Amino acid sequence: MSVAARHLYVHLPFCAHRCGYCDFVTLVGRPEQHNRYVDALLTELELERGLLATEVETIFLGGGTPTFTEPRPLARLLAALPSAAELTVEANPETVTPVLAALLRDHGVTRVSLGAQSFSPRLLQVLERVAQPDTVRRAFYHLRDAGFDNISLDLLYGIPGQSPAELEADLGEALELGPEHLSCYELEAKPGTRFTHAHGAELARQADAMETYFELVVERLTGAGFRWYETANFCLAPEHAGGRDLRSRHNLAYWLARDYLGIGIGAVSTIEGRRWRNAPRLAGYLQALERRARPPRELEPLDEETRLRERVMLGLRLDEPLPLAGLGRAVDEPALERMRGLGLASLAVGPDGDRALSLTRRGRLLGGGVTAELVS
Ligand SMILES: C[S@@+](CC[C@H](N)C(=O)[O-])C[C@H]1O[C@@H](n2cnc3c(N)ncnc32)[C@H](O)[C@@H]1O
Ligand code: SF4
């Protein structure tokens, strides 16, 4: 059987500043190394090209702050990537100028995911963001002016001190811009971050209130015509979008447990039941690829049982029923009956006896807890 991932993730780790709450693989500044890093990425892509299908469906440039990468290497990278039906780039608002927006557009980027996080100056300060609310709005309009018709905004909720009214206001401001897609994440206290050190106790205190905040997000966005297609992701429903399916095709591939190739420091790949993670150190990555050798990486054991469980956990994040055929014993049948009895899960049985599992709205709002019960 030929190995052929149709999804490519490219990690661009550089950021202007390290936000206290973030534990992604990031590096501050280092403009003099951006060129070398892109050279290494392109060598890694060349070495692994055989793992990618001839027709790549989606590419996602994530970070870090991909748009903080120096324009020349960024353009060089974009020009060298295979063509894909969806090419998303993550952007921080303060990096988006008309020139940058045009660079992305001219190099075939089809979708931009803009890290707004909040529209409150106070909350942006708590998050140590460089961007002010006006910076976010300006960035959005620069992208629109450059011709982007698929823009996503990232928002965070559960920011220390954020009231429900402030969350409402953030959602209102985001909707006012008219994005095609919104990702709304509950702020997580990542172990070992500055933020967790400073605000961890407060985040733990407010944890119980987060269910209400999540419900508020879902109510507000579905009420505004958005499809709640994944736990934290919303897209303008086709009837409000001229029939377009605006779900992130790249992220859907993860949630549907498809194979993907990841390149760059810290990037993960999952192909044909094998998973590996590139080491996060820049020096080792550059040195290996300059010798045209594969970078240091860790192989993660991924047995069949783990894969099936993962498939259930990811699949239940989506708003479409999960076919149970082929999932073996990954779903705990007594738990399924209990969850159905509690109105948290439902089961559809097709004419040929095939079963498909869904979480109800209440089940989706409770999320992880329900899924954990269902996965045996
Ligand atoms: C890989 S980050 C990069 C985005 C971009 N550099 C930025 O800061 O806007 C993607 C998204 O993850 C989310 N994120 C980062 N740290 C998080 C945390 N501790 N808890 C929840 N979401 C987080 C943010 O919403 C962010 O936009
Ligand atoms: S949140 Fe974004 S800008 Fe801030 S350090 Fe993380 S990746 Fe960089």
Short mmCIF file of C-alpha atoms and ligand atoms in Angstrom, two decimals:
data_model
loop_
_atom_site.label_atom_id
_atom_site.label_comp_id
_atom_site.label_asym_id
_atom_site.label_seq_id
_atom_site.Cartn_x
_atom_site.Cartn_y
_atom_site.Cartn_z
CA MET A 1 0.00 0.00 0.00
CA SER A 2 1.40 3.40 -0.87
CA VAL A 3 1.89 5.91 1.93
CA ALA A 4 0.31 9.21 1.08
CA ALA A 5 -0.66 11.91 3.54
CA ARG A 6 -2.82 14.61 2.01
CA HIS A 7 -2.25 17.15 4.78
CA LEU A 8 0.90 19.11 5.58
CA TYR A 9 1.68 21.12 8.72
CA VAL A 10 4.61 23.53 8.67
CA HIS A 11 5.85 24.98 11.96
CA LEU A 12 7.24 28.53 11.99
CA PRO A 13 8.33 29.10 15.58
CA PHE A 14 9.48 32.73 15.64
CA CYS A 15 7.54 35.34 17.68
CA ALA A 16 8.17 38.98 18.54
CA HIS A 17 7.55 38.23 22.19
CA ARG A 18 6.67 35.20 24.27
CA CYS A 19 3.18 35.52 25.75
CA GLY A 20 3.14 34.26 29.33
CA TYR A 21 0.32 31.74 28.80
CA CYS A 22 1.79 30.04 25.73
CA ASP A 23 3.62 26.70 25.74
CA PHE A 24 3.91 26.18 21.99
CA VAL A 25 7.37 25.65 20.50
CA THR A 26 8.38 29.29 20.00
CA LEU A 27 11.57 31.33 19.75
CA VAL A 28 11.80 35.06 20.30
CA GLY A 29 13.21 37.21 17.49
CA ARG A 30 16.27 35.71 15.73
CA PRO A 31 15.62 37.39 12.36
CA GLU A 32 19.10 36.36 11.22
CA GLN A 33 18.10 32.71 11.49
CA HIS A 34 14.81 32.83 9.56
CA ASN A 35 16.49 32.17 6.22
CA ARG A 36 18.42 29.19 7.52
CA TYR A 37 15.30 27.82 9.14
CA VAL A 38 13.33 28.03 5.89
CA ASP A 39 16.20 26.31 4.07
CA ALA A 40 16.02 23.51 6.64
CA LEU A 41 12.22 23.26 6.28
CA LEU A 42 12.54 22.93 2.53
CA THR A 43 15.19 20.24 2.89
CA GLU A 44 12.97 18.35 5.34
CA LEU A 45 10.07 18.64 2.91
CA GLU A 46 12.27 17.28 0.13
CA LEU A 47 13.39 14.36 2.29
CA GLU A 48 9.81 13.51 3.24
CA ARG A 49 8.10 14.33 -0.06
CA GLY A 50 7.51 10.63 -0.65
CA LEU A 51 5.17 10.55 2.36
CA LEU A 52 2.90 13.16 0.80
CA ALA A 53 0.28 12.43 -1.82
CA THR A 54 0.85 13.91 -5.27
CA GLU A 55 -2.25 15.99 -4.65
CA VAL A 56 -1.99 17.73 -1.30
CA GLU A 57 -5.37 18.79 0.04
CA THR A 58 -4.46 21.19 2.84
CA ILE A 59 -1.41 22.99 4.19
CA PHE A 60 -1.31 24.82 7.52
CA LEU A 61 1.49 27.21 8.51
CA GLY A 62 1.30 27.46 12.28
CA GLY A 63 3.45 28.84 15.01
CA GLY A 64 4.83 30.64 16.68
CA THR A 65 3.92 33.55 14.52
CA PRO A 66 4.35 32.56 10.86
CA THR A 67 3.77 36.17 9.78
CA PHE A 68 6.65 37.34 12.00
CA THR A 69 9.03 35.39 9.76
CA GLU A 70 11.10 37.78 7.65
CA PRO A 71 9.20 38.50 4.40
CA ARG A 72 11.85 37.10 2.03
CA PRO A 73 12.16 33.65 3.59
CA LEU A 74 8.40 33.56 4.18
CA ALA A 75 7.76 34.27 0.48
CA ARG A 76 10.40 31.74 -0.50
CA LEU A 77 8.74 29.08 1.64
CA LEU A 78 5.26 29.80 0.29
CA ALA A 79 6.53 29.70 -3.28
CA ALA A 80 8.15 26.29 -2.73
CA LEU A 81 5.16 24.56 -1.12
CA PRO A 82 3.08 22.15 -3.17
CA SER A 83 -0.24 23.57 -4.31
CA ALA A 84 -3.20 22.75 -2.10
CA ALA A 85 -6.92 23.43 -2.10
CA GLU A 86 -6.64 25.09 1.34
CA LEU A 87 -3.54 26.95 2.49
CA THR A 88 -3.94 28.53 5.94
CA VAL A 89 -1.49 30.85 7.65
CA GLU A 90 -1.67 31.85 11.33
CA ALA A 91 -1.09 35.55 11.82
CA ASN A 92 -0.66 37.91 14.75
CA PRO A 93 -2.51 41.20 14.26
CA GLU A 94 0.49 43.50 14.72
CA THR A 95 2.34 41.78 11.86
CA VAL A 96 -0.44 42.27 9.32
CA THR A 97 0.29 45.25 7.09
CA PRO A 98 -1.15 45.80 3.59
CA VAL A 99 2.22 44.59 2.23
CA LEU A 100 2.16 41.38 4.27
CA ALA A 101 -1.48 40.73 3.36
CA ALA A 102 -0.62 41.14 -0.34
CA LEU A 103 2.42 38.84 0.04
CA LEU A 104 0.19 36.10 1.48
CA ARG A 105 -2.46 36.59 -1.17
CA ASP A 106 0.05 36.64 -4.03
CA HIS A 107 1.55 33.38 -2.80
CA GLY A 108 -1.67 31.41 -2.86
CA VAL A 109 -2.74 31.60 0.79
CA THR A 110 -6.50 30.93 0.86
CA ARG A 111 -7.26 31.33 4.56
CA VAL A 112 -5.84 33.36 7.45
CA SER A 113 -6.27 32.55 11.11
CA LEU A 114 -5.82 35.77 13.07
CA GLY A 115 -5.00 35.62 16.79
CA ALA A 116 -7.31 38.29 18.19
CA GLN A 117 -7.75 36.69 21.66
CA SER A 118 -9.81 39.62 23.05
CA PHE A 119 -10.97 43.12 22.19
CA SER A 120 -10.62 44.46 25.73
CA PRO A 121 -7.48 46.57 26.27
CA ARG A 122 -7.36 45.41 29.89
CA LEU A 123 -7.63 41.71 29.05
CA LEU A 124 -5.13 42.01 26.22
CA GLN A 125 -2.77 43.47 28.79
CA VAL A 126 -3.38 40.58 31.21
CA LEU A 127 -2.48 38.26 28.30
CA GLU A 128 0.63 40.39 27.56
CA ARG A 129 -0.47 40.79 23.95
CA VAL A 130 1.33 43.25 21.71
CA ALA A 131 -1.85 44.05 19.76
CA GLN A 132 -4.49 46.54 20.88
CA PRO A 133 -8.15 46.12 19.83
CA ASP A 134 -7.62 48.57 16.95
CA THR A 135 -4.59 46.58 15.79
CA VAL A 136 -6.83 43.51 15.49
CA ARG A 137 -9.49 45.43 13.52
CA ARG A 138 -6.92 47.02 11.22
CA ALA A 139 -5.30 43.64 10.53
CA PHE A 140 -8.68 42.17 9.68
CA TYR A 141 -9.44 44.96 7.20
CA HIS A 142 -5.98 44.73 5.60
CA LEU A 143 -6.70 41.04 4.96
CA ARG A 144 -10.13 41.81 3.52
CA ASP A 145 -8.70 44.58 1.34
CA ALA A 146 -6.12 42.14 0.00
CA GLY A 147 -8.97 39.87 -1.12
CA PHE A 148 -9.19 37.23 1.63
CA ASP A 149 -12.69 35.81 1.83
CA ASN A 150 -11.93 33.20 4.47
CA ILE A 151 -10.69 34.74 7.72
CA SER A 152 -10.81 33.08 11.11
CA LEU A 153 -10.42 34.81 14.46
CA ASP A 154 -9.04 33.12 17.60
CA LEU A 155 -10.60 34.23 20.87
CA LEU A 156 -9.75 33.18 24.42
CA TYR A 157 -12.21 33.03 27.30
CA GLY A 158 -11.68 32.47 31.00
CA ILE A 159 -9.00 35.18 31.06
CA PRO A 160 -8.41 36.05 34.75
CA GLY A 161 -10.84 38.76 35.77
CA GLN A 162 -12.99 38.44 32.62
CA SER A 163 -16.70 38.85 33.42
CA PRO A 164 -19.47 37.21 31.38
CA ALA A 165 -20.35 40.71 30.11
CA GLU A 166 -16.78 41.16 28.88
CA LEU A 167 -16.96 37.83 27.08
CA GLU A 168 -20.25 38.92 25.47
CA ALA A 169 -18.57 42.13 24.40
CA ASP A 170 -15.62 40.23 22.87
CA LEU A 171 -17.96 37.97 20.91
CA GLY A 172 -19.93 41.00 19.74
CA GLU A 173 -16.78 42.79 18.58
CA ALA A 174 -15.58 39.69 16.76
CA LEU A 175 -18.93 39.22 15.02
CA GLU A 176 -18.98 42.89 14.08
CA LEU A 177 -15.96 42.27 11.85
CA GLY A 178 -17.82 39.56 9.93
CA PRO A 179 -15.32 36.68 9.98
CA GLU A 180 -16.10 33.40 8.20
CA HIS A 181 -14.78 31.33 11.10
CA LEU A 182 -14.14 31.65 14.84
CA SER A 183 -12.09 29.50 17.22
CA CYS A 184 -12.92 30.09 20.90
CA TYR A 185 -10.60 28.44 23.37
CA GLU A 186 -10.84 28.28 27.12
CA LEU A 187 -7.57 29.70 28.43
CA GLU A 188 -5.57 26.78 29.80
CA ALA A 189 -3.03 27.09 32.58
CA LYS A 190 -0.09 25.38 30.87
CA PRO A 191 2.26 23.87 33.45
CA GLY A 192 5.49 25.77 33.89
CA THR A 193 4.41 28.97 32.14
CA ARG A 194 4.84 32.44 33.68
CA PHE A 195 1.11 32.88 33.40
CA THR A 196 0.28 29.77 35.42
CA HIS A 197 2.74 30.89 38.07
CA ALA A 198 1.03 34.29 38.31
CA HIS A 199 -2.62 33.35 37.71
CA GLY A 200 -2.88 29.57 38.20
CA ALA A 201 -4.75 29.81 41.51
CA GLU A 202 -7.25 32.24 40.01
CA LEU A 203 -7.82 30.02 36.96
CA ALA A 204 -8.45 27.06 39.27
CA ARG A 205 -10.93 29.15 41.33
CA GLN A 206 -12.92 30.18 38.26
CA ALA A 207 -12.91 26.67 36.68
CA ASP A 208 -16.52 25.93 37.72
CA ALA A 209 -17.77 29.06 35.96
CA MET A 210 -16.25 27.97 32.64
CA GLU A 211 -19.18 25.76 31.73
CA THR A 212 -21.41 28.85 31.74
CA TYR A 213 -18.87 30.80 29.69
CA PHE A 214 -18.68 28.01 27.12
CA GLU A 215 -22.46 27.90 26.89
CA LEU A 216 -22.51 31.65 26.39
CA VAL A 217 -20.02 31.30 23.49
CA VAL A 218 -22.10 28.56 21.84
CA GLU A 219 -25.40 30.44 22.31
CA ARG A 220 -24.08 33.71 20.96
CA LEU A 221 -22.33 32.26 17.92
CA THR A 222 -25.00 29.77 16.88
CA GLY A 223 -27.54 32.59 17.37
CA ALA A 224 -25.50 34.66 14.90
CA GLY A 225 -25.72 32.00 12.17
CA PHE A 226 -22.55 30.06 12.94
CA ARG A 227 -22.31 26.27 12.79
CA TRP A 228 -20.81 24.80 15.96
CA TYR A 229 -18.97 22.15 14.02
CA GLU A 230 -16.26 21.28 16.54
CA THR A 231 -16.02 21.77 20.31
CA ALA A 232 -14.11 25.06 20.00
CA ASN A 233 -14.73 25.92 16.34
CA PHE A 234 -17.50 27.72 14.56
CA CYS A 235 -17.98 28.60 10.91
CA LEU A 236 -20.58 30.66 9.15
CA ALA A 237 -23.30 28.17 8.21
CA PRO A 238 -23.65 27.46 4.47
CA GLU A 239 -27.05 29.19 4.34
CA HIS A 240 -25.34 32.42 5.45
CA ALA A 241 -22.27 31.87 3.29
CA GLY A 242 -23.61 31.35 -0.20
CA GLY A 243 -23.52 27.58 0.29
CA ARG A 244 -19.80 27.44 1.18
CA ASP A 245 -18.53 24.88 3.65
CA LEU A 246 -16.25 27.05 5.77
CA ARG A 247 -14.98 24.43 8.20
CA SER A 248 -11.20 24.28 8.46
CA ARG A 249 -10.39 21.40 6.15
CA HIS A 250 -6.94 20.99 7.66
CA ASN A 251 -8.14 20.73 11.23
CA LEU A 252 -11.00 18.45 10.13
CA ALA A 253 -8.32 16.06 8.89
CA TYR A 254 -6.90 15.91 12.44
CA TRP A 255 -10.33 15.37 14.00
CA LEU A 256 -11.11 12.65 11.47
CA ALA A 257 -7.79 11.00 12.33
CA ARG A 258 -6.41 11.27 8.80
CA ASP A 259 -2.69 11.00 8.14
CA TYR A 260 -0.63 14.19 8.11
CA LEU A 261 3.00 15.17 7.73
CA GLY A 262 4.42 17.85 10.04
CA ILE A 263 7.71 19.61 9.37
CA GLY A 264 9.72 22.04 11.50
CA ILE A 265 10.83 22.00 15.11
CA GLY A 266 8.35 20.33 17.45
CA ALA A 267 6.11 19.26 14.54
CA VAL A 268 4.19 15.99 14.82
CA SER A 269 3.46 13.56 11.97
CA THR A 270 1.06 10.63 11.96
CA ILE A 271 1.31 8.35 8.98
CA GLU A 272 0.18 4.76 8.61
CA GLY A 273 -0.08 4.11 12.33
CA ARG A 274 3.32 5.64 13.08
CA ARG A 275 3.69 8.91 14.94
CA TRP A 276 6.81 10.97 15.44
CA ARG A 277 7.62 14.37 16.88
CA ASN A 278 10.56 16.46 15.80
CA ALA A 279 12.72 17.64 18.70
CA PRO A 280 12.04 21.26 19.68
CA ARG A 281 15.68 22.46 19.63
CA LEU A 282 16.56 24.77 16.75
CA ALA A 283 20.31 24.07 16.67
CA GLY A 284 19.92 20.30 16.31
CA TYR A 285 17.25 20.76 13.64
CA LEU A 286 19.39 23.11 11.53
CA GLN A 287 22.57 21.08 11.90
CA ALA A 288 20.91 17.82 10.86
CA LEU A 289 19.16 19.25 7.83
CA GLU A 290 22.26 21.13 6.71
CA ARG A 291 23.81 17.65 6.44
CA ARG A 292 20.66 16.54 4.60
CA ALA A 293 19.90 14.19 7.46
CA ARG A 294 16.50 13.79 9.14
CA PRO A 295 16.23 15.97 12.27
CA PRO A 296 16.28 14.46 15.77
CA ARG A 297 12.84 13.08 16.55
CA GLU A 298 10.98 10.92 18.98
CA LEU A 299 8.89 8.02 17.86
CA GLU A 300 5.63 7.76 19.84
CA PRO A 301 4.15 4.33 20.28
CA LEU A 302 0.73 4.24 18.64
CA ASP A 303 -0.89 0.83 18.92
CA GLU A 304 -4.19 -0.03 17.30
CA GLU A 305 -6.14 0.36 20.55
CA THR A 306 -4.75 3.83 21.17
CA ARG A 307 -5.56 4.80 17.60
CA LEU A 308 -9.17 3.69 17.91
CA ARG A 309 -9.63 5.48 21.22
CA GLU A 310 -8.16 8.62 19.75
CA ARG A 311 -10.50 8.31 16.80
CA VAL A 312 -13.51 8.24 19.17
CA MET A 313 -12.25 11.12 21.29
CA LEU A 314 -11.55 13.32 18.29
CA GLY A 315 -14.62 12.26 16.32
CA LEU A 316 -16.95 13.15 19.19
CA ARG A 317 -15.69 16.73 19.08
CA LEU A 318 -17.49 17.12 15.76
CA ASP A 319 -21.16 17.82 15.13
CA GLU A 320 -21.50 14.87 12.76
CA PRO A 321 -22.32 11.35 13.96
CA LEU A 322 -19.35 9.05 14.41
CA PRO A 323 -19.82 5.70 12.58
CA LEU A 324 -18.96 2.95 15.06
CA ALA A 325 -18.14 0.33 12.43
CA GLY A 326 -14.49 -0.63 12.68
CA LEU A 327 -13.97 1.02 16.07
CA GLY A 328 -13.94 -2.32 17.84
CA ARG A 329 -14.29 -2.10 21.58
CA ALA A 330 -13.08 1.51 21.80
CA VAL A 331 -16.56 2.58 22.95
CA ASP A 332 -17.71 1.32 26.33
CA GLU A 333 -21.21 -0.07 25.72
CA PRO A 334 -22.54 0.18 29.32
CA ALA A 335 -21.25 3.78 29.48
CA LEU A 336 -22.95 4.48 26.16
CA GLU A 337 -26.26 3.28 27.59
CA ARG A 338 -25.74 5.43 30.70
CA MET A 339 -24.93 8.51 28.60
CA ARG A 340 -27.99 7.92 26.44
CA GLY A 341 -30.14 7.58 29.55
CA LEU A 342 -28.80 10.90 30.80
CA GLY A 343 -29.56 12.57 27.48
CA LEU A 344 -25.89 13.21 26.77
CA ALA A 345 -25.41 10.87 23.80
CA SER A 346 -27.58 9.46 21.05
CA LEU A 347 -27.26 6.50 18.72
CA ALA A 348 -28.57 6.29 15.16
CA VAL A 349 -28.99 2.86 13.61
CA GLY A 350 -29.03 2.62 9.81
CA PRO A 351 -31.12 0.17 7.74
CA ASP A 352 -28.13 -2.17 7.52
CA GLY A 353 -27.64 -2.10 11.29
CA ASP A 354 -24.65 0.28 11.20
CA ARG A 355 -24.53 2.45 14.27
CA ALA A 356 -23.40 6.07 14.55
CA LEU A 357 -22.76 7.86 17.84
CA SER A 358 -23.35 11.55 18.56
CA LEU A 359 -23.24 13.70 21.63
CA THR A 360 -26.34 15.76 22.29
CA ARG A 361 -25.99 19.52 22.73
CA ARG A 362 -25.77 19.02 26.52
CA GLY A 363 -23.21 16.24 26.00
CA ARG A 364 -21.11 18.47 23.76
CA LEU A 365 -21.23 21.27 26.31
CA LEU A 366 -19.93 18.89 28.98
CA GLY A 367 -17.39 17.71 26.41
CA GLY A 368 -14.30 15.94 27.71
CA GLY A 369 -15.97 14.38 30.75
CA VAL A 370 -18.62 12.62 28.65
CA THR A 371 -16.08 11.45 26.08
CA ALA A 372 -13.81 10.10 28.82
CA GLU A 373 -16.73 7.99 30.09
CA LEU A 374 -17.49 6.67 26.61
CA VAL A 375 -13.98 5.62 25.70
CA SER A 376 -13.15 2.27 27.21
C1 LIG B 1 -0.31 28.32 18.08
S1 LIG B 1 -1.14 29.70 18.74
C2 LIG B 1 -0.44 30.79 17.59
C3 LIG B 1 -1.23 31.98 17.23
C4 LIG B 1 -0.54 33.30 17.19
N1 LIG B 1 0.86 33.26 17.39
C5 LIG B 1 -1.15 34.20 18.24
O1 LIG B 1 -0.57 34.30 19.32
O2 LIG B 1 -2.18 34.77 17.96
C6 LIG B 1 -2.79 29.36 18.23
C7 LIG B 1 -3.86 29.70 19.23
O3 LIG B 1 -3.77 28.89 20.38
C8 LIG B 1 -4.47 29.52 21.42
N2 LIG B 1 -3.72 29.34 22.68
C9 LIG B 1 -2.43 29.62 22.92
N3 LIG B 1 -2.12 29.36 24.22
C10 LIG B 1 -3.24 28.90 24.81
C11 LIG B 1 -3.60 28.49 26.13
N4 LIG B 1 -2.71 28.51 27.13
N5 LIG B 1 -4.86 28.08 26.36
C12 LIG B 1 -5.78 28.06 25.36
N6 LIG B 1 -5.52 28.46 24.11
C13 LIG B 1 -4.27 28.88 23.83
C14 LIG B 1 -4.61 30.99 21.06
O4 LIG B 1 -5.96 31.34 20.87
C15 LIG B 1 -3.83 31.10 19.76
O5 LIG B 1 -4.40 32.01 18.87
S1 SF4 B 2 0.64 33.03 21.85
FE1 SF4 B 2 1.28 33.28 19.72
S2 SF4 B 2 2.56 35.17 19.76
FE2 SF4 B 2 2.35 34.52 21.85
S3 SF4 B 2 4.18 33.28 22.21
FE3 SF4 B 2 2.53 31.85 21.64
S4 SF4 B 2 2.71 31.58 19.49
FE4 SF4 B 2 3.93 33.39 20.02
#
